[in-house]
Coordinates of N, CA and C in Angstrom, one line a residue:
Chain A
A251 N 13.0 181.4 91.7 CA 14.3 181.2 92.3 C 14.4 179.7 92.9
Q252 N 15.6 179.2 92.9 CA 15.7 177.8 93.4 C 15.6 177.8 94.9
S253 N 15.2 176.7 95.4 CA 15.1 176.5 96.9 C 15.5 175.1 97.2
V254 N 15.8 174.9 98.5 CA 16.2 173.5 98.9 C 15.5 173.3 100.3
T255 N 14.9 172.1 100.4 CA 14.3 171.7 101.6 C 14.9 170.5 102.2
Q256 N 15.3 170.6 103.5 CA 15.8 169.4 104.2 C 14.8 169.2 105.3
P257 N 13.9 168.2 105.1 CA 12.7 168.0 106.0 C 13.1 167.7 107.4
D258 N 14.2 167.0 107.6 CA 14.6 166.6 108.9 C 15.6 167.5 109.6
I259 N 15.2 168.1 110.7 CA 16.1 169.1 111.3 C 17.2 168.3 112.1
H260 N 16.7 167.2 112.7 CA 17.6 166.4 113.6 C 17.3 164.9 113.4
I261 N 18.4 164.1 113.2 CA 18.3 162.7 113.1 C 19.2 162.0 114.0
T262 N 18.8 161.0 114.7 CA 19.6 160.2 115.5 C 19.7 158.7 115.0
V263 N 20.9 158.2 114.9 CA 21.0 156.8 114.4 C 22.0 156.2 115.3
S264 N 22.0 154.9 115.4 CA 23.0 154.1 116.2 C 24.2 153.8 115.3
E265 N 25.3 153.8 115.9 CA 26.5 153.5 115.2 C 26.4 152.1 114.5
G266 N 26.8 152.1 113.3 CA 26.7 150.9 112.5 C 25.4 150.8 111.7
A267 N 24.4 151.6 112.0 CA 23.1 151.6 111.3 C 23.3 152.4 110.0
S268 N 22.3 152.1 109.1 CA 22.3 152.9 107.8 C 21.7 154.3 108.1
L269 N 22.0 155.2 107.1 CA 21.6 156.6 107.2 C 21.0 157.0 105.9
E270 N 20.0 157.8 105.9 CA 19.5 158.5 104.7 C 19.1 159.9 105.2
L271 N 19.6 160.9 104.6 CA 19.3 162.3 104.8 C 18.5 162.8 103.6
R272 N 17.4 163.4 103.8 CA 16.6 163.8 102.6 C 16.8 165.2 102.2
C273 N 16.7 165.4 100.9 CA 16.9 166.7 100.3 C 16.0 166.9 99.1
N274 N 15.2 167.9 99.1 CA 14.3 168.2 97.9 C 14.6 169.6 97.4
Y275 N 14.6 169.7 96.2 CA 14.9 171.0 95.6 C 13.8 171.5 94.7
S276 N 13.8 172.8 94.4 CA 12.9 173.4 93.5 C 13.7 174.2 92.5
Y277 N 13.6 173.8 91.2 CA 14.4 174.4 90.2 C 13.9 173.9 88.9
G278 N 13.7 174.8 87.9 CA 13.0 174.4 86.7 C 13.9 173.5 85.8
A279 N 15.1 173.6 85.8 CA 16.0 172.8 85.0 C 16.9 171.9 85.8
T280 N 17.7 171.2 85.2 CA 18.6 170.3 86.0 C 19.6 171.2 86.7
P281 N 19.6 171.1 88.0 CA 20.5 171.9 88.8 C 21.9 171.2 89.1
Y282 N 22.8 171.9 89.6 CA 24.0 171.3 90.2 C 23.6 171.1 91.7
L283 N 23.9 169.9 92.2 CA 23.5 169.5 93.5 C 24.7 169.1 94.3
F284 N 24.7 169.5 95.6 CA 25.8 169.2 96.5 C 25.4 168.8 97.9
W285 N 26.2 168.0 98.5 CA 26.1 167.7 99.9 C 27.4 168.1 100.6
Y286 N 27.2 168.9 101.7 CA 28.3 169.3 102.5 C 28.1 168.8 104.0
V287 N 29.3 168.7 104.7 CA 29.2 168.4 106.1 C 30.0 169.5 106.8
Q288 N 29.4 169.8 108.0 CA 30.1 170.9 108.8 C 30.1 170.4 110.3
S289 N 31.4 170.3 110.8 CA 31.5 170.0 112.2 C 31.5 171.3 113.0
P290 N 31.2 171.2 114.3 CA 31.0 172.4 115.1 C 32.2 173.3 115.0
G291 N 31.9 174.6 114.7 CA 33.0 175.6 114.6 C 33.8 175.5 113.4
Q292 N 33.5 174.7 112.4 CA 34.3 174.5 111.2 C 33.6 175.0 110.0
G293 N 34.3 175.1 108.9 CA 33.7 175.4 107.6 C 33.1 174.2 107.0
L294 N 32.7 174.3 105.8 CA 32.0 173.2 105.1 C 32.9 172.4 104.3
Q295 N 32.7 171.1 104.4 CA 33.5 170.1 103.5 C 32.6 169.5 102.5
L296 N 33.0 169.5 101.3 CA 32.2 168.9 100.2 C 32.2 167.4 100.4
L297 N 31.0 166.7 100.4 CA 31.0 165.3 100.4 C 30.9 164.7 99.0
L298 N 30.0 165.3 98.2 CA 29.8 164.9 96.9 C 29.0 165.9 96.1
K299 N 29.0 165.7 94.8 CA 28.3 166.7 93.9 C 27.7 166.0 92.7
Y300 N 26.7 166.6 92.2 CA 26.1 166.1 90.9 C 26.0 167.2 90.0
F301 N 26.6 167.0 88.8 CA 26.5 168.0 87.7 C 25.6 167.4 86.6
S302 N 26.0 166.2 86.2 CA 25.3 165.5 85.1 C 25.7 164.1 85.1
G303 N 25.1 163.3 84.2 CA 25.6 161.9 84.0 C 24.9 161.0 85.0
D304 N 25.7 160.0 85.5 CA 25.2 159.0 86.4 C 24.5 159.6 87.6
T305 N 23.3 159.1 87.8 CA 22.5 159.7 88.9 C 22.9 159.3 90.3
L306 N 23.6 158.2 90.4 CA 24.1 157.7 91.6 C 25.6 158.2 91.8
V307 N 25.8 159.1 92.8 CA 27.1 159.7 92.9 C 27.8 159.2 94.2
Q308 N 29.0 158.9 94.0 CA 29.8 158.4 95.2 C 30.6 159.6 95.7
G309 N 30.7 159.7 97.0 CA 31.5 160.8 97.6 C 32.6 160.2 98.6
I310 N 33.0 161.1 99.4 CA 34.1 160.8 100.3 C 33.4 160.2 101.6
K311 N 34.2 159.5 102.4 CA 33.8 159.0 103.7 C 32.7 158.0 103.6
G312 N 32.6 157.3 102.4 CA 31.6 156.3 102.2 C 30.2 156.7 101.9
F313 N 30.0 158.0 101.7 CA 28.7 158.5 101.4 C 28.3 158.4 99.9
E314 N 27.1 158.3 99.6 CA 26.6 158.4 98.2 C 25.3 159.1 98.2
A315 N 24.9 159.6 97.0 CA 23.6 160.3 96.9 C 23.0 159.9 95.5
E316 N 21.7 159.9 95.4 CA 21.0 159.6 94.2 C 20.2 160.8 93.8
F317 N 20.4 161.2 92.6 CA 19.6 162.3 92.0 C 18.3 161.7 91.3
K318 N 17.2 162.1 91.8 CA 15.9 161.6 91.2 C 15.1 162.8 90.7
R319 N 15.2 162.9 89.4 CA 14.6 164.1 88.7 C 13.1 164.1 89.0
S320 N 12.4 162.9 88.9 CA 11.0 162.8 89.0 C 10.5 163.2 90.4
Q321 N 11.3 163.1 91.4 CA 11.0 163.4 92.7 C 11.6 164.7 93.2
S322 N 12.4 165.3 92.3 CA 13.2 166.5 92.7 C 14.0 166.3 94.0
S323 N 14.6 165.1 94.1 CA 15.3 164.8 95.3 C 16.8 164.5 95.1
F324 N 17.5 164.6 96.1 CA 19.0 164.3 96.1 C 19.3 163.8 97.5
N325 N 18.9 162.6 97.8 CA 19.1 162.1 99.2 C 20.5 161.5 99.4
L326 N 21.0 161.7 100.6 CA 22.3 161.3 100.9 C 22.2 160.0 101.8
R327 N 23.1 159.0 101.5 CA 23.0 157.7 102.1 C 24.4 157.3 102.6
K328 N 24.4 156.5 103.6 CA 25.6 155.8 104.1 C 25.2 154.5 104.7
P329 N 25.8 153.4 104.3 CA 25.3 152.1 104.7 C 25.6 151.8 106.2
S330 N 26.6 152.3 106.7 CA 27.0 152.1 108.1 C 27.6 153.3 108.7
V331 N 27.0 153.9 109.7 CA 27.4 155.2 110.2 C 28.4 155.0 111.3
H332 N 29.4 155.9 111.4 CA 30.5 155.8 112.4 C 30.2 157.0 113.3
W333 N 30.7 156.9 114.5 CA 30.5 158.0 115.5 C 31.1 159.3 115.0
S334 N 32.1 159.2 114.2 CA 32.7 160.5 113.7 C 31.9 161.2 112.6
D335 N 30.8 160.5 112.2 CA 29.9 161.2 111.2 C 29.0 162.2 111.8
A336 N 28.9 162.2 113.2 CA 28.1 163.2 113.8 C 28.5 164.6 113.5
A337 N 27.6 165.3 112.9 CA 27.8 166.7 112.3 C 26.5 167.2 111.8
E338 N 26.7 168.4 111.2 CA 25.5 169.0 110.5 C 25.7 168.8 109.0
Y339 N 24.7 168.4 108.3 CA 24.8 168.2 106.8 C 23.9 169.1 106.1
F340 N 24.5 169.7 105.0 CA 23.7 170.7 104.2 C 23.7 170.2 102.8
C341 N 22.5 170.3 102.2 CA 22.3 170.1 100.8 C 22.2 171.5 100.1
A342 N 22.8 171.6 99.0 CA 22.8 172.8 98.3 C 22.6 172.6 96.8
V343 N 22.0 173.7 96.2 CA 21.7 173.7 94.7 C 22.2 174.9 94.1
E344 N 22.7 174.8 92.9 CA 23.1 175.9 92.1 C 22.4 175.8 90.7
K345 N 22.1 176.9 90.1 CA 21.6 176.9 88.8 C 22.8 176.6 87.9
S346 N 22.6 175.8 86.9 CA 23.7 175.5 86.0 C 24.1 176.7 85.2
T347 N 23.2 177.7 85.1 CA 23.4 178.9 84.3 C 24.0 180.0 85.2
N348 N 24.1 179.7 86.5 CA 24.6 180.7 87.5 C 25.4 180.1 88.5
A349 N 26.3 179.3 88.1 CA 27.2 178.5 89.0 C 28.0 179.5 89.9
G350 N 28.3 179.1 91.1 CA 29.0 179.9 92.0 C 28.1 180.6 93.1
K351 N 26.8 180.5 92.9 CA 25.8 181.1 93.8 C 25.0 179.9 94.3
S352 N 25.4 179.4 95.5 CA 24.7 178.2 96.0 C 23.5 178.6 96.9
T353 N 22.5 177.9 96.8 CA 21.4 178.0 97.8 C 21.4 176.8 98.7
F354 N 21.4 177.0 100.0 CA 21.5 175.9 100.9 C 20.2 175.6 101.6
G355 N 20.1 174.3 102.0 CA 19.0 174.0 102.9 C 19.3 174.4 104.3
D356 N 18.4 174.2 105.2 CA 18.6 174.6 106.6 C 19.5 173.6 107.4
G357 N 19.8 172.5 106.8 CA 20.7 171.6 107.4 C 20.0 170.5 108.3
T358 N 20.6 169.4 108.4 CA 20.2 168.3 109.2 C 21.3 167.9 110.2
T359 N 21.0 168.0 111.5 CA 22.0 167.6 112.5 C 21.9 166.1 112.8
L360 N 23.0 165.4 112.6 CA 23.1 164.0 112.8 C 23.8 163.7 114.2
T361 N 23.1 163.0 115.0 CA 23.6 162.5 116.3 C 23.8 161.0 116.1
V362 N 24.9 160.4 116.5 CA 25.2 159.0 116.4 C 25.3 158.4 117.9
K363 N 24.4 157.5 118.1 CA 24.4 156.8 119.4 C 25.4 155.6 119.4
P364 N 26.1 155.5 120.6 CA 27.0 154.3 120.6 C 26.3 153.0 120.7
Chain B
K212 N 48.5 170.9 99.1 CA 48.1 172.3 98.7 C 47.4 172.9 99.8
A213 N 47.7 174.2 100.1 CA 47.1 174.9 101.2 C 45.6 175.1 100.8
G214 N 44.7 175.1 101.9 CA 43.3 175.4 101.7 C 43.0 176.8 101.7
V215 N 41.7 177.1 101.7 CA 41.3 178.5 101.8 C 41.6 179.1 103.2
T216 N 42.1 180.2 103.2 CA 42.5 180.9 104.5 C 41.6 182.1 104.7
Q217 N 41.1 182.2 105.9 CA 40.3 183.4 106.3 C 40.9 184.0 107.5
T218 N 41.0 185.3 107.4 CA 41.5 186.1 108.6 C 40.7 187.3 108.8
P219 N 40.5 187.7 110.1 CA 40.8 186.9 111.3 C 39.8 185.8 111.5
R220 N 40.1 184.9 112.4 CA 39.2 183.8 112.7 C 38.0 184.2 113.6
Y221 N 38.4 185.1 114.5 CA 37.4 185.6 115.4 C 37.5 187.2 115.5
L222 N 36.4 187.8 115.7 CA 36.3 189.2 115.7 C 35.2 189.7 116.6
I223 N 35.5 190.7 117.5 CA 34.4 191.3 118.3 C 34.4 192.8 117.9
K224 N 33.2 193.3 117.6 CA 33.0 194.7 117.2 C 31.8 195.2 118.0
T225 N 31.6 196.5 118.0 CA 30.5 197.1 118.5 C 29.6 197.7 117.4
R226 N 28.3 197.9 117.8 CA 27.4 198.5 116.8 C 27.9 199.8 116.2
G227 N 27.7 200.0 115.0 CA 28.1 201.2 114.3 C 29.5 201.2 113.7
Q228 N 30.3 200.2 114.2 CA 31.7 200.1 113.6 C 31.6 199.4 112.3
Q229 N 32.8 199.4 111.6 CA 32.9 198.7 110.4 C 33.9 197.6 110.5
V230 N 33.9 196.6 109.6 CA 34.8 195.5 109.7 C 35.2 195.0 108.3
T231 N 36.4 194.6 108.2 CA 36.9 194.0 106.9 C 37.4 192.6 107.2
L232 N 36.9 191.7 106.4 CA 37.3 190.3 106.5 C 38.1 189.9 105.2
S233 N 39.0 189.0 105.4 CA 39.9 188.7 104.3 C 39.8 187.2 104.0
C234 N 40.0 186.9 102.7 CA 39.9 185.5 102.2 C 41.0 185.3 101.2
S235 N 41.9 184.3 101.4 CA 42.9 183.9 100.5 C 42.5 182.6 99.9
P236 N 42.2 182.5 98.6 CA 41.8 181.3 98.0 C 42.9 180.3 97.8
I237 N 42.5 179.1 97.4 CA 43.5 178.1 97.1 C 44.3 178.6 95.8
S238 N 45.6 178.3 95.8 CA 46.4 178.8 94.7 C 45.8 178.3 93.4
G239 N 45.7 179.2 92.4 CA 45.2 178.8 91.1 C 43.7 179.0 91.0
H240 N 43.0 179.2 92.1 CA 41.6 179.5 92.1 C 41.3 181.0 91.8
R241 N 40.4 181.2 90.9 CA 40.1 182.6 90.5 C 38.7 183.1 90.9
S242 N 37.9 182.2 91.5 CA 36.5 182.5 91.9 C 36.4 182.5 93.4
V243 N 35.8 183.5 94.0 CA 35.6 183.5 95.4 C 34.2 183.9 95.7
S244 N 33.6 183.1 96.6 CA 32.2 183.4 97.0 C 32.2 183.6 98.5
W245 N 31.3 184.4 99.0 CA 31.1 184.7 100.4 C 29.7 184.3 100.8
Y246 N 29.6 183.7 102.1 CA 28.3 183.3 102.6 C 28.3 183.8 104.1
Q247 N 27.1 184.1 104.5 CA 26.8 184.4 105.9 C 26.0 183.2 106.5
Q248 N 26.5 182.7 107.7 CA 25.7 181.7 108.4 C 25.3 182.1 109.7
T249 N 24.0 182.1 110.0 CA 23.5 182.4 111.3 C 22.5 181.3 111.7
P250 N 22.2 181.2 113.0 CA 21.3 180.1 113.5 C 19.9 180.4 112.9
G251 N 19.5 181.6 112.8 CA 18.1 181.9 112.3 C 17.9 181.9 110.8
Q252 N 18.9 182.3 110.1 CA 18.7 182.4 108.6 C 19.5 181.3 107.9
G253 N 20.3 180.6 108.6 CA 21.1 179.5 107.9 C 22.2 180.1 107.0
L254 N 22.5 179.4 106.0 CA 23.6 179.8 105.1 C 23.0 180.7 103.9
Q255 N 23.5 181.9 103.8 CA 23.0 182.8 102.8 C 24.1 183.3 101.9
F256 N 23.9 183.3 100.6 CA 24.9 183.8 99.7 C 25.0 185.3 99.8
L257 N 26.3 185.8 99.8 CA 26.5 187.2 99.9 C 26.9 187.7 98.5
F258 N 28.0 187.3 98.0 CA 28.4 187.7 96.6 C 29.5 186.7 96.1
E259 N 29.8 186.8 94.8 CA 30.8 186.0 94.2 C 31.6 186.9 93.3
Y260 N 32.9 186.6 93.3 CA 33.8 187.4 92.4 C 34.6 186.4 91.6
F261 N 34.9 186.8 90.3 CA 35.7 186.0 89.4 C 36.5 187.0 88.6
S262 N 37.8 186.8 88.7 CA 38.8 187.7 88.0 C 38.5 189.2 88.3
E263 N 38.3 189.5 89.5 CA 38.2 190.8 90.1 C 36.8 191.5 89.8
T264 N 35.9 190.7 89.2 CA 34.6 191.2 88.8 C 33.5 190.5 89.7
Q265 N 32.6 191.3 90.2 CA 31.5 190.7 90.9 C 30.5 190.1 89.9
R266 N 30.3 188.8 90.0 CA 29.4 188.1 89.1 C 28.0 188.0 89.6
N267 N 27.9 187.8 90.9 CA 26.6 187.6 91.6 C 26.5 188.3 92.9
K268 N 25.3 188.7 93.3 CA 25.2 189.3 94.6 C 23.9 188.8 95.2
G269 N 23.9 188.5 96.5 CA 22.8 188.0 97.2 C 21.9 189.2 97.7
N270 N 20.9 188.9 98.5 CA 20.0 189.9 98.9 C 20.4 190.5 100.3
F271 N 21.4 191.2 100.3 CA 21.9 191.9 101.5 C 22.0 193.4 101.2
P272 N 21.9 194.2 102.3 CA 21.9 195.6 102.1 C 23.2 196.1 101.6
G273 N 23.3 197.4 101.2 CA 24.5 197.9 100.6 C 25.6 198.1 101.6
R274 N 25.3 197.9 102.9 CA 26.4 197.9 104.0 C 27.4 196.8 103.7
F275 N 26.9 195.8 103.0 CA 27.8 194.7 102.8 C 28.4 194.9 101.4
S276 N 29.8 194.9 101.3 CA 30.4 195.1 100.1 C 31.7 194.2 100.0
G277 N 32.2 194.0 98.8 CA 33.4 193.2 98.7 C 34.2 193.6 97.5
R278 N 35.3 193.0 97.4 CA 36.2 193.2 96.2 C 37.2 192.0 96.1
Q279 N 37.7 191.9 95.0 CA 38.7 190.9 94.7 C 39.9 191.5 94.0
F280 N 41.1 191.1 94.5 CA 42.3 191.7 94.0 C 42.9 190.8 92.8
S281 N 43.9 191.4 92.2 CA 44.5 190.7 91.0 C 45.1 189.3 91.4
N282 N 45.4 189.1 92.6 CA 46.0 187.8 93.1 C 44.9 186.9 93.5
S283 N 43.6 187.3 93.3 CA 42.4 186.5 93.6 C 42.0 186.6 95.1
R284 N 42.9 187.2 95.9 CA 42.4 187.4 97.3 C 41.2 188.3 97.3
S285 N 40.4 188.0 98.3 CA 39.1 188.8 98.4 C 38.9 189.4 99.8
E286 N 38.3 190.5 99.8 CA 37.9 191.1 101.1 C 36.4 191.4 101.1
M287 N 35.8 191.3 102.2 CA 34.4 191.8 102.3 C 34.4 192.8 103.5
N288 N 33.6 193.8 103.3 CA 33.5 194.9 104.3 C 32.0 195.0 104.7
V289 N 31.8 195.2 106.0 CA 30.5 195.5 106.5 C 30.6 196.8 107.3
S290 N 29.8 197.8 106.8 CA 29.9 199.1 107.5 C 28.7 199.2 108.4
T291 N 28.8 200.1 109.4 CA 27.7 200.4 110.3 C 27.1 199.1 110.9
L292 N 27.9 198.4 111.6 CA 27.5 197.1 112.0 C 26.3 197.1 112.9
E293 N 25.4 196.1 112.7 CA 24.2 195.9 113.5 C 24.4 194.6 114.3
L294 N 23.6 194.4 115.4 CA 23.7 193.2 116.2 C 23.4 192.0 115.3
G295 N 22.5 192.1 114.4 CA 22.1 191.0 113.5 C 23.2 190.6 112.5
D296 N 24.3 191.3 112.5 CA 25.4 190.9 111.6 C 26.3 189.9 112.2
S297 N 26.0 189.6 113.5 CA 26.8 188.6 114.2 C 26.6 187.3 113.5
A298 N 27.6 186.6 113.0 CA 27.5 185.4 112.2 C 28.8 184.8 112.0
L299 N 28.8 183.6 111.3 CA 30.0 183.0 110.8 C 30.0 183.4 109.3
Y300 N 31.1 184.0 108.9 CA 31.2 184.4 107.5 C 32.2 183.4 106.8
L301 N 31.7 182.8 105.8 CA 32.4 181.7 105.1 C 32.8 182.2 103.7
C302 N 34.0 181.9 103.4 CA 34.5 182.1 102.0 C 34.8 180.8 101.3
A303 N 34.5 180.8 100.1 CA 34.7 179.6 99.3 C 35.4 179.9 98.0
S304 N 36.4 179.1 97.6 CA 37.1 179.4 96.3 C 36.9 178.2 95.4
S305 N 37.0 178.6 94.1 CA 37.0 177.5 93.0 C 37.8 178.0 91.9
K306 N 38.1 177.1 91.0 CA 38.9 177.4 89.8 C 38.1 178.4 88.9
G307 N 36.8 178.2 88.9 CA 36.0 179.0 88.0 C 34.6 178.8 88.4
P308 N 33.7 179.6 87.8 CA 32.2 179.5 88.2 C 31.6 178.2 88.1
Q309 N 32.0 177.2 87.4 CA 31.3 176.0 87.3 C 32.2 174.8 87.9
E310 N 33.1 175.2 88.8 CA 34.0 174.3 89.4 C 33.6 174.1 90.9
T311 N 34.0 173.0 91.5 CA 33.7 172.8 92.9 C 34.2 173.9 93.8
Q312 N 33.4 174.3 94.8 CA 33.8 175.3 95.7 C 34.5 174.6 97.0
Y313 N 35.5 175.2 97.4 CA 36.2 174.7 98.7 C 36.1 175.8 99.7
F314 N 35.6 175.4 100.9 CA 35.3 176.4 101.9 C 36.4 176.6 102.9
G315 N 36.6 177.8 103.4 CA 37.5 178.1 104.4 C 36.8 177.8 105.8
P316 N 37.6 178.0 106.9 CA 37.1 177.7 108.2 C 36.1 178.8 108.7
G317 N 36.1 180.0 108.1 CA 35.2 181.0 108.4 C 35.8 182.0 109.4
T318 N 35.1 183.2 109.4 CA 35.4 184.2 110.4 C 34.2 184.4 111.3
R319 N 34.3 184.2 112.6 CA 33.2 184.4 113.4 C 33.2 185.8 114.0
L320 N 32.1 186.6 113.6 CA 32.0 188.0 114.0 C 30.9 188.1 115.0
L321 N 31.3 188.8 116.1 CA 30.3 189.0 117.2 C 30.2 190.5 117.3
V322 N 28.9 191.0 117.2 CA 28.7 192.5 117.3 C 28.0 192.7 118.6
L323 N 28.6 193.6 119.4 CA 28.0 193.9 120.7 C 27.3 195.2 120.7

């Protein structure tokens, strides 16, 4: 079965600093990969997704992620963090043969210092 | 375009009761998935429906069930509630199984 690991439970960055959130997955074939953001008490909002093609994916709110097959990683990056980016971030994976059933990581909580 | 709607948003039940949660997908979406989110277990997949048929089911006991109607609206039911069923239940809809999922705001269930 596929699995997702987000090694960092909590990350704190200063406003304006760069950000990288790590995500590693376990799956035998090329998976579908996603990053979501969740603000307190809210549902999930899709930031970006990777299905195939270009391994560098651009998303909303200035986020990007790079799929590295050799490292089984799909890290999320943002060059300059804004205070409004403080939230919980989830990486998710789906089997390409079983789309619609996502497996989520445990999430990384981002705190932004002024 | 209206997003995914979940009702009710908040619910308090007692152990042993049953509960039904509703999800109205985005217009034109035919696939609905349900997830349970708890602090201890994180986000876990419950089941997925497409065109009124259950395509996938997660590892939850039979107390958890769902269905989808011809208008793509979906309901999930939990019978004989346990304290551990307290969670945020999220519904997501998509045009189809390999399309992007859009999540609703969730129903927060508290079991006392």
